[in-house]
Short mmCIF file of C-alpha atoms in Angstrom, two decimals:
data_model
loop_
_atom_site.label_atom_id
_atom_site.label_comp_id
_atom_site.label_asym_id
_atom_site.label_seq_id
_atom_site.Cartn_x
_atom_site.Cartn_y
_atom_site.Cartn_z
CA MET A 1 142.81 148.44 95.91
CA SER A 2 139.90 148.37 98.44
CA ARG A 3 139.71 150.94 101.19
CA ALA A 4 140.23 148.24 103.76
CA ALA A 5 143.34 146.97 102.00
CA ARG A 6 144.81 150.29 100.95
CA LEU A 7 148.36 151.00 101.63
CA SER A 8 149.23 153.02 104.72
CA VAL A 9 152.03 155.55 104.36
CA LEU A 10 153.86 157.53 107.07
CA VAL A 11 155.20 160.92 105.91
CA LEU A 12 157.99 162.29 108.05
CA ASP A 13 159.26 165.90 108.56
CA ALA A 14 155.79 167.51 108.75
CA SER A 15 157.21 171.05 108.92
CA ALA A 16 158.56 170.83 105.35
CA ARG A 17 156.62 172.16 102.41
CA GLN A 18 157.27 168.98 100.51
CA ALA A 19 155.81 166.92 103.34
CA LEU A 20 152.51 168.80 103.03
CA ALA A 21 152.56 168.24 99.25
CA ALA A 22 153.14 164.50 99.80
CA VAL A 23 150.38 164.12 102.43
CA ARG A 24 147.87 165.87 100.22
CA ALA A 25 148.75 164.00 97.10
CA LEU A 26 148.85 160.57 98.75
CA GLY A 27 145.50 161.22 100.49
CA ARG A 28 143.93 162.33 97.20
CA ALA A 29 145.16 159.17 95.55
CA GLY A 30 143.24 157.05 98.10
CA LEU A 31 146.11 155.99 100.40
CA ASP A 32 145.84 155.99 104.18
CA VAL A 33 148.38 158.70 105.27
CA GLY A 34 149.89 159.60 108.61
CA ALA A 35 152.02 162.70 109.19
CA ALA A 36 154.78 162.96 111.74
CA GLY A 37 156.55 166.08 112.97
CA TYR A 38 159.20 167.07 115.44
CA GLU A 39 158.40 170.73 116.11
CA GLU A 40 155.19 172.19 117.34
CA ARG A 41 154.99 175.58 115.73
CA ASN A 42 154.93 174.88 112.03
CA ASP A 43 153.91 171.30 111.34
CA LEU A 44 152.18 171.96 108.00
CA ALA A 45 151.55 168.33 107.13
CA ARG A 46 150.00 167.52 110.51
CA ASP A 47 147.39 170.27 109.92
CA SER A 48 146.21 168.68 106.65
CA ARG A 49 142.80 166.97 106.53
CA ARG A 50 144.35 164.51 104.11
CA ALA A 51 146.31 163.04 107.08
CA SER A 52 144.29 160.27 108.82
CA ARG A 53 146.63 160.46 111.81
CA SER A 54 149.01 162.90 113.27
CA HIS A 55 152.12 161.88 115.27
CA ARG A 56 155.01 163.44 117.14
CA LEU A 57 158.40 161.85 117.13
CA PRO A 58 161.71 162.68 118.71
CA ASP A 59 163.84 164.91 116.44
CA PRO A 60 165.99 162.54 114.27
CA GLY A 61 168.62 165.21 114.09
CA SER A 62 169.38 165.10 117.82
CA SER A 63 168.34 161.70 119.17
CA GLY A 64 168.96 158.62 117.17
CA ASP A 65 168.04 155.90 119.68
CA ALA A 66 164.89 157.66 120.79
CA PHE A 67 163.86 158.42 117.15
CA HIS A 68 164.45 154.84 115.95
CA ALA A 69 162.61 153.28 118.89
CA ALA A 70 159.59 155.63 118.53
CA LEU A 71 159.42 155.18 114.73
CA ASP A 72 159.58 151.35 114.97
CA ALA A 73 156.74 151.37 117.60
CA LEU A 74 154.66 153.74 115.41
CA LEU A 75 155.10 151.54 112.34
CA GLU A 76 154.04 148.44 114.22
CA ARG A 77 151.11 150.12 116.00
CA HIS A 78 149.52 151.53 112.87
CA GLY A 79 150.72 149.10 110.19
CA TYR A 80 152.37 151.62 107.96
CA GLY A 81 153.75 149.92 104.86
CA VAL A 82 155.98 152.71 103.53
CA VAL A 83 157.89 155.68 105.04
CA VAL A 84 158.42 158.87 103.19
CA ALA A 85 161.25 161.12 104.32
CA THR A 86 161.45 164.68 102.94
CA ASP A 87 164.42 166.08 104.75
CA ASP A 88 168.16 165.31 104.24
CA ALA A 89 168.87 165.11 107.97
CA THR A 90 166.04 162.59 108.45
CA ILE A 91 167.37 160.50 105.55
CA ALA A 92 170.78 160.49 107.02
CA ARG A 93 169.33 159.20 110.32
CA LEU A 94 167.25 156.53 108.56
CA ARG A 95 170.33 155.36 106.65
CA GLU A 96 171.93 154.69 110.08
CA ARG A 97 169.30 152.10 110.90
CA PRO A 98 166.68 151.55 108.18
CA PRO A 99 163.19 150.77 109.44
CA GLY A 100 161.54 147.43 108.60
CA VAL A 101 159.49 148.78 105.75
CA PRO A 102 160.43 150.37 102.39
CA CYS A 103 161.39 154.07 102.39
CA VAL A 104 161.09 156.90 99.88
CA PRO A 105 163.90 157.49 99.00
CA ASP A 106 165.40 153.98 99.29
CA VAL A 107 167.71 154.41 102.30
CA LEU A 108 169.11 150.89 101.67
CA ALA A 109 170.66 152.17 98.34
CA ASN A 110 173.88 154.10 98.11
CA LEU A 111 172.78 157.61 97.90
CA ASP A 112 176.24 159.18 98.10
CA PRO A 113 176.93 159.45 94.44
CA LEU A 114 174.02 161.85 94.08
CA GLY A 115 174.09 163.54 97.40
CA ASP A 116 177.84 164.18 97.81
CA LYS A 117 178.94 166.92 95.43
CA VAL A 118 182.50 165.56 95.05
CA GLU A 119 181.17 162.13 94.05
CA LEU A 120 178.51 163.67 91.87
CA ALA A 121 181.16 165.71 89.95
CA ALA A 122 183.05 162.51 89.17
CA LEU A 123 179.86 160.70 88.20
CA ALA A 124 178.68 163.44 85.91
CA ARG A 125 182.09 163.53 84.28
CA ASP A 126 181.98 159.75 83.58
CA VAL A 127 178.56 160.02 81.79
CA GLY A 128 179.30 163.15 79.95
CA VAL A 129 177.09 165.52 81.87
CA ALA A 130 178.37 169.02 82.43
CA TYR A 131 179.07 169.81 86.16
CA PRO A 132 180.89 172.73 87.76
CA GLU A 133 184.61 172.33 88.50
CA THR A 134 184.58 171.29 92.18
CA VAL A 135 187.34 171.38 94.77
CA ALA A 136 187.05 169.78 98.22
CA VAL A 137 188.50 172.19 100.86
CA ASP A 138 190.73 170.19 103.15
CA PRO A 139 192.20 171.97 106.20
CA THR A 140 195.47 172.56 104.30
CA ARG A 141 193.84 174.80 101.65
CA SER A 142 193.56 178.47 102.22
CA PRO A 143 191.14 180.85 100.60
CA VAL A 144 194.01 182.20 98.50
CA ASP A 145 194.59 178.62 97.16
CA LEU A 146 190.91 178.45 96.16
CA VAL A 147 190.93 181.77 94.49
CA GLN A 148 194.08 180.81 92.53
CA ALA A 149 192.53 177.49 91.51
CA LEU A 150 188.97 178.71 90.55
CA GLY A 151 189.05 182.49 90.38
CA LEU A 152 186.38 184.78 91.68
CA PRO A 153 183.52 184.68 92.33
CA VAL A 154 183.32 181.10 93.64
CA VAL A 155 180.45 179.10 95.08
CA VAL A 156 181.01 177.63 98.58
CA LYS A 157 178.75 174.92 100.07
CA ALA A 158 178.87 171.72 102.08
CA SER A 159 179.85 168.59 100.16
CA THR A 160 176.71 166.95 101.43
CA SER A 161 173.79 168.69 103.13
CA ALA A 162 173.52 166.14 105.94
CA ARG A 163 175.66 163.21 107.22
CA LEU A 164 175.88 161.02 110.29
CA VAL A 165 179.11 161.47 112.37
CA ASN A 166 179.59 159.52 115.60
CA GLY A 167 175.89 159.09 116.02
CA HIS A 168 175.05 162.74 115.43
CA VAL A 169 173.38 164.21 112.38
CA LEU A 170 175.30 167.18 111.03
CA ALA A 171 173.50 169.41 108.56
CA HIS A 172 174.01 172.61 106.60
CA ALA A 173 171.98 173.80 103.63
CA GLY A 174 172.53 176.51 101.10
CA ALA A 175 175.36 177.98 99.19
CA VAL A 176 177.36 181.28 99.15
CA LEU A 177 178.49 183.09 96.06
CA ALA A 178 181.71 184.52 97.50
CA ARG A 179 183.15 187.46 95.59
CA THR A 180 186.31 188.11 97.74
CA ALA A 181 188.94 185.97 99.39
CA GLU A 182 187.65 187.07 102.76
CA SER A 183 184.07 185.93 102.00
CA VAL A 184 185.42 182.62 100.77
CA ARG A 185 187.19 182.17 104.12
CA ASP A 186 184.02 183.11 106.04
CA ALA A 187 181.84 180.74 104.01
CA VAL A 188 184.29 177.82 104.41
CA ASP A 189 184.38 178.46 108.16
CA VAL A 190 180.62 178.30 108.51
CA VAL A 191 180.57 174.95 106.86
CA ARG A 192 183.43 173.64 108.90
CA GLU A 193 181.68 174.84 112.10
CA ALA A 194 178.71 172.73 111.16
CA GLY A 195 181.06 169.69 111.10
CA LEU A 196 180.80 169.13 107.31
CA ILE A 197 183.42 169.25 104.48
CA PRO A 198 183.36 172.50 102.55
CA ILE A 199 183.62 172.48 98.69
CA ALA A 200 184.31 175.27 96.27
CA GLN A 201 182.89 175.38 92.72
CA ARG A 202 183.39 177.56 89.68
CA PRO A 203 179.95 179.12 89.06
CA ALA A 204 178.12 177.74 86.05
CA GLU A 205 177.06 180.23 83.32
CA ARG A 206 173.36 180.91 83.65
CA ALA A 207 171.26 182.36 80.80
CA GLU A 208 168.35 180.37 82.28
CA LYS A 209 167.74 177.92 85.01
CA ILE A 210 165.88 174.72 84.31
CA ASP A 211 164.66 172.23 87.08
CA VAL A 212 163.46 168.77 86.24
CA ALA A 213 161.77 165.90 88.03
CA ILE A 214 161.61 162.28 87.36
CA VAL A 215 160.38 159.04 88.97
CA ARG A 216 162.79 156.46 87.60
CA ARG A 217 161.91 152.85 87.41
CA ASP A 218 163.42 149.91 85.47
CA GLU A 219 165.53 152.41 83.45
CA ARG A 220 162.42 154.27 82.41
CA SER A 221 160.84 157.58 83.88
CA GLU A 222 157.23 157.36 84.84
CA VAL A 223 157.39 161.16 85.23
CA ARG A 224 159.35 163.60 83.08
CA LEU A 225 158.70 167.17 84.17
CA ALA A 226 160.68 170.25 83.19
CA TYR A 227 160.14 173.83 84.26
CA ARG A 228 162.00 177.15 84.02
CA VAL A 229 162.92 179.10 87.19
CA VAL A 230 161.61 182.60 86.50
CA ARG A 231 162.58 184.03 89.86
CA ASP A 232 164.64 182.81 92.91
CA VAL A 233 165.84 184.03 96.18
CA PRO A 234 168.49 185.25 96.71
CA LEU A 235 168.94 187.03 93.32
CA THR A 236 172.16 185.13 92.72
CA GLY A 237 170.21 181.78 92.81
CA GLY A 238 168.68 179.59 95.42
CA LEU A 239 165.10 178.98 96.42
CA ALA A 240 162.82 179.01 93.25
CA VAL A 241 159.73 181.15 93.93
CA THR A 242 158.26 181.48 90.32
CA LEU A 243 158.29 178.55 87.92
CA GLU A 244 156.95 177.93 84.44
CA THR A 245 156.68 174.58 82.65
CA VAL A 246 158.71 174.04 79.49
CA ARG A 247 158.66 171.22 76.97
CA SER A 248 160.13 167.92 78.10
CA THR A 249 160.75 166.51 74.62
CA THR A 250 162.74 169.36 72.94
CA GLY A 251 165.12 172.12 73.94
CA SER A 252 166.80 172.69 77.24
CA GLY A 253 164.01 170.83 79.20
CA ALA A 254 164.72 167.59 77.18
CA ASP A 255 168.49 167.97 77.56
CA ALA A 256 168.22 168.43 81.37
CA LEU A 257 165.92 165.43 81.74
CA GLU A 258 168.15 163.21 79.65
CA ALA A 259 171.24 164.28 81.70
CA LEU A 260 169.54 163.60 85.03
CA GLU A 261 168.38 160.17 83.80
CA ARG A 262 171.99 159.26 82.79
CA VAL A 263 173.34 160.40 86.16
CA CYS A 264 170.68 158.42 88.07
CA ASP A 265 171.21 155.32 86.01
CA ALA A 266 174.96 155.48 86.45
CA ALA A 267 174.49 155.75 90.17
CA GLY A 268 172.17 152.74 90.19
CA TYR A 269 169.42 154.92 91.67
CA GLU A 270 165.73 154.44 91.06
CA GLY A 271 162.79 156.48 92.46
CA ILE A 272 162.08 160.16 92.78
CA ALA A 273 164.71 162.67 91.81
CA ASN A 274 164.83 166.42 91.23
CA GLY A 275 167.69 168.03 89.29
CA GLU A 276 168.67 171.64 88.97
CA PHE A 277 170.49 172.89 85.85
CA CYS A 278 172.06 176.16 84.69
CA VAL A 279 171.71 176.61 80.87
CA ALA A 280 174.33 178.75 79.19
CA ALA A 281 173.74 181.05 76.21
CA ASP A 282 175.01 178.36 73.84
CA GLY A 283 172.42 175.88 75.26
CA THR A 284 174.76 173.86 77.39
CA ALA A 285 172.92 172.46 80.44
CA THR A 286 175.14 172.20 83.54
CA LEU A 287 173.95 170.10 86.46
CA ILE A 288 174.40 171.88 89.80
CA GLU A 289 172.14 169.83 92.26
CA VAL A 290 170.37 166.53 92.61
CA ASN A 291 167.78 165.94 95.28
CA ALA A 292 167.02 162.15 95.62
CA ARG A 293 163.88 162.87 97.71
CA PRO A 294 160.71 165.02 97.52
CA TRP A 295 161.74 168.56 96.81
CA ALA A 296 160.44 171.96 97.97
CA SER A 297 158.24 172.81 95.03
CA MET A 298 156.73 169.37 94.57
CA TRP A 299 153.36 170.82 95.01
CA PHE A 300 153.58 172.19 91.42
CA ALA A 301 154.16 168.78 89.98
CA GLU A 302 151.26 167.31 91.98
CA ARG A 303 148.83 170.04 90.91
CA LEU A 304 149.81 169.31 87.27
CA GLY A 305 148.61 165.73 87.66
CA GLN A 306 152.02 164.13 87.74
CA GLY A 307 151.37 161.85 90.75
CA VAL A 308 154.98 162.02 91.91
CA ALA A 309 154.33 161.01 95.52
CA ALA A 310 151.93 158.11 94.65
CA ARG A 311 154.24 156.75 92.00
CA SER A 312 157.29 156.87 94.28
CA VAL A 313 155.33 155.04 97.12
CA ARG A 314 154.04 152.39 94.68
CA HIS A 315 157.56 151.83 93.47
CA ALA A 316 158.84 151.49 96.98
CA ALA A 317 156.11 149.06 97.88
CA GLY A 318 156.68 146.97 94.80
CA LEU A 319 153.30 147.76 93.28
CA PRO A 320 152.70 148.05 89.56
CA PRO A 321 153.32 151.44 88.05
CA LEU A 322 150.48 153.92 87.32
CA PRO A 323 149.67 154.88 83.69
CA PRO A 324 152.01 157.55 82.27
CA ALA A 325 151.30 161.10 83.31
CA PRO A 326 150.07 163.41 80.56
CA PRO A 327 152.54 166.19 79.65
CA PRO A 328 151.35 169.42 81.39
CA ARG A 329 150.40 172.41 79.40
CA ARG A 330 152.24 175.64 79.95
CA ARG A 331 151.57 176.60 83.66
CA ARG A 332 153.11 178.93 86.22
CA TYR A 333 153.67 178.41 89.88
CA HIS A 334 154.03 181.04 92.61
CA HIS A 335 155.42 180.99 96.08
CA VAL A 336 153.89 184.36 97.06
CA VAL A 337 155.82 184.99 100.21
CA GLY A 338 159.01 184.19 98.35
CA GLU A 339 158.02 186.43 95.42
CA LEU A 340 157.52 189.38 97.75
CA GLN A 341 160.93 188.73 99.27
CA TRP A 342 162.41 188.63 95.67
CA ALA A 343 160.80 192.02 95.00
CA SER A 344 162.21 193.49 98.31
CA LEU A 345 165.77 192.56 97.22
CA HIS A 346 165.71 194.96 94.38
CA ASP A 347 166.71 198.67 94.60
CA ARG A 348 163.34 199.71 93.20
CA VAL A 349 160.64 197.55 94.79
CA ALA A 350 157.53 199.04 93.23
CA PRO A 351 158.30 198.12 89.61
CA ARG A 352 159.01 194.58 90.73
CA LEU A 353 155.66 194.33 92.50
CA VAL A 354 153.95 195.51 89.36
CA GLU A 355 155.84 192.87 87.40
CA LEU A 356 154.64 190.20 89.87
CA VAL A 357 150.98 191.21 89.55
CA ALA A 358 151.23 191.41 85.72
CA SER A 359 152.62 187.97 85.46
CA THR A 360 150.10 186.23 87.68
CA ARG A 361 146.84 184.64 86.56
CA PRO A 362 143.99 183.11 88.59
CA TRP A 363 144.63 179.69 87.02
CA ASP A 364 148.22 179.56 88.05
CA VAL A 365 149.44 177.14 90.76
CA PHE A 366 150.00 178.74 94.22
CA GLU A 367 152.04 177.18 97.03
CA TYR A 368 149.87 175.86 99.95
CA ASP A 369 146.69 176.66 97.99
CA ASP A 370 144.05 173.83 98.16
CA LEU A 371 140.39 174.84 98.67
CA GLY A 372 139.67 171.35 99.98
CA ASP A 373 142.40 171.54 102.63
CA PRO A 374 142.57 175.11 103.92
CA TRP A 375 143.89 174.51 107.49
CA PRO A 376 147.63 174.28 106.74
CA LEU A 377 147.59 177.69 104.99
CA LEU A 378 145.31 179.31 107.52
CA ARG A 379 147.28 178.04 110.50
CA HIS A 380 150.58 178.84 108.83
CA ALA A 381 149.45 182.37 108.27
CA ALA A 382 148.15 182.74 111.87
CA ARG A 383 151.56 181.54 113.25
CA ARG A 384 153.41 184.01 111.05
CA ALA A 385 151.16 186.80 112.25
CA LYS A 386 152.00 185.87 115.84
CA GLY A 387 155.70 185.72 115.02
CA ARG A 388 155.96 182.02 115.58
CA GLY A 389 156.20 180.76 111.96
#
């Protein structure tokens, strides 16, 4: 593809880590990239030199008509051929009125079987993939009912992280591991106050946690990446801050990849997907989350040469697939700020800091680190130092 004819891509949600990863990867792949953000203080992707253009749009979470009108005008003015959305709230808004160009993920598709935990539980059961016992918490159910049904502790979260209700995007991320009936009630109330439907799940046994990523196309995966979560925050599970690649052809990595592929195929979904699995001591892999969009640690996959962003865009645009990605060697990834937070959560911090240093090598992959594109990291650090990040 010549430079004059190269595909132009607009990456939304510029404050998200995955948006920066997408902008950098697409720019390196030779695509013309624009980055659009909604908040001024931490627009990582708009600071990247890989973005040919930088835009501001109305916040899709609060202003549907204004967002759609501004986005349509931007697409027409700059000739963007594909839109990449990296945040669930933005995807919910785009599903309300899809733009006139293809999107990553495909907002014309039915994303609910993957994004709604109640539907995902039924889908996983139908294709023989282990998934936690899940109960939707309707207004008639009390915390005592949930405790009697599932026992303690119990995981409480929203059935979907974002949805559109009467023209408003309602969003709530994260999960709570509730250990008492009172904490169950409090967690349920928080989700209800956000306007979403709470669910309760029996926690999956976790001897290790495996995350996997695919780009699914014509019932085949262009990318098959598996990695072990070494550390996450909070300590009960959540944001992965240290990762390590594992084999994708054998063991728990292969089992998790095959399970995610079955679930995506059953949902009729193609494109980018990230799955999170808890692996029990007996080797059983239990699916706990599917992200049908660029995910937070996508920078790791891009630095390993997987080309996730470029493959997803080419798929959306109807372009031929790229050659298969070589399987990565054993590598580690570090989100340094997150690792320091992980250490601080322990009773004895000093030994954990020593552990972090001992397990880090110069050739590891570090979040934000790109010597050819230093501004996002430098400006992010400056904002944090000023208390604005």
